[in-house]
Amino acid sequence: MERVNLLDFDLDGLTAYCAELGEKRFRAVQLFRWIHQKGEARFDRMSDLARSLRDKLELVAEVRPLSILSEHASADGTIKWLYDVGQGNAIEAVFIPEDDRGTLCISSQAGCAVGCRFCSTGHQGFSRNLSTGEIVAQLWQTEHHLRQRLALPAGQRAITNVVMMGMGEPLQNYSALLPALRTMLDDHGYGLSRRRVTVSTSGVVPMIERLRDDCPVALAVSLHAPTDALRDQLVPLNRKYPLAELLRSCSAYLDKAPRDFITFEYCMLEGVNDQPEHAAALVALVTGRGGAVRVPCKFNLIPFNPFPASGLRRSSKEQVMSFARILQDAGIVTTVRKTRGDDIDAACGQLAGEVQDRTNAQQRMTRSVIRVVPTSAAS
Ligand code: SF4
């Protein structure tokens, strides 16, 4: 019988599971704190849990870590882990340290079905959704590993921010995402503020609405184009949820969001979406002059990370800066994403880029090998 993975539960889920074992809620709280706050996976070390509960858990449950295929540390402090999630699939998490925060970028799916043109994950195809336990394990393992590695004093967190911007479209894996978010926010878990947990979506409109009602955290939307005609080509999901609908859902999201703006991500592609007329059209779009609803927002311009199959090129620095100026002159806060972890393929859109095409997963599995190309220089 497969053991129950306790990382699959938020606190309510763990309470229900403990009730099945004949235990009260306060036992679930103790267990949840041992796992998430102290990083403990061994029941025999959970000293204040009743021995009878520890004995039961030993028989039926576990705290299941992901198995690490590789770890790469960049000269700038960024660390990328590649995890094996079975059947030839790999996912990645990336830790990005800054002076005042530590951000972990987490994956929600093995591969991605959205197929954005500029994204190397999208080009690999979709394998499967991650479970809640696999999403949470990325945070659980990294947080407790880094606390030890950085010799942090008791009570100090290594990870202060989480962004769901790794592999996958998180809102297409909503049922697993929701308990994972709740675990991140729970004071008995990681206690992260809603402002410091960001879900990034390519625009799954009905799920943006559900997230607003169920668990409003900070929202980032991959916009990448100011018109439906262009966005249809870059983000195929736009054909289902066009810009006007997307902006309406963004505006409604702000009613309950922890921040008073939406972050729009915009990948800068030379000659495709980086011209002055694109910037002007974006200004018209988000200020409501384009006929869509006005959305208070910030823009994050992302230098494209080229990969051979894309047929696209990175916009020049000058082009990015003059594009940013047009947005800024219109009063829109605009930043240009610093590229971090370039030397380890950890930049946006490069996640698991060195794992070969996902459509060959079965073939790789039969060889029991996931090919990882050493990265000495390199979503
Ligand atoms: S950018 Fe995000 S949604 Fe688009 S293909 Fe890549 S992982 Fe999927």
Coordinates of N, CA and C and ligand atoms in Angstrom, one line a residue, residues 112 114-116 118-119 121-122 166-169 202 379, ligand 1:
C112 N 4.3 22.0 -20.2 CA 3.2 23.0 -20.2 C 2.5 22.8 -21.5
V114 N 0.4 25.2 -22.7 CA 0.0 26.4 -23.3 C 0.7 26.7 -24.6
G115 N 2.0 26.4 -24.6 CA 2.8 26.5 -25.8 C 3.1 27.9 -26.3
C116 N 3.5 28.8 -25.4 CA 3.9 30.1 -25.8 C 5.1 30.0 -26.7
F118 N 7.7 31.8 -27.2 CA 9.0 32.3 -26.8 C 9.5 31.5 -25.6
C119 N 8.8 30.4 -25.2 CA 9.1 29.7 -24.0 C 9.6 28.3 -24.3
T121 N 10.0 25.9 -22.2 CA 9.2 24.8 -21.6 C 8.0 24.5 -22.5
G122 N 7.4 25.6 -23.0 CA 6.2 25.4 -23.9 C 6.5 24.5 -25.1
G166 N 7.7 28.9 -12.5 CA 8.6 27.9 -13.0 C 7.9 27.2 -14.2
M167 N 8.2 25.9 -14.3 CA 7.5 25.2 -15.4 C 6.0 25.1 -15.2
G168 N 5.2 25.3 -16.3 CA 3.8 25.0 -16.2 C 3.0 26.3 -16.0
E169 N 1.7 26.1 -16.3 CA 0.6 27.1 -16.1 C -0.1 26.8 -14.8
S202 N -0.7 32.8 -17.8 CA -0.8 33.3 -19.2 C -2.2 33.8 -19.5
S379 N 11.6 29.2 -17.9 CA 11.1 30.3 -17.6 C 10.6 31.0 -17.3
Ligands
SF4_1 S1 5.4 30.9 -20.7 FE1 4.4 29.8 -19.0 S2 2.3 29.4 -19.8 FE2 3.6 29.9 -21.6 S3 4.4 27.9 -22.3 FE3 5.9 28.7 -20.9 S4 5.4 27.8 -18.9 FE4 3.6 27.6 -20.3

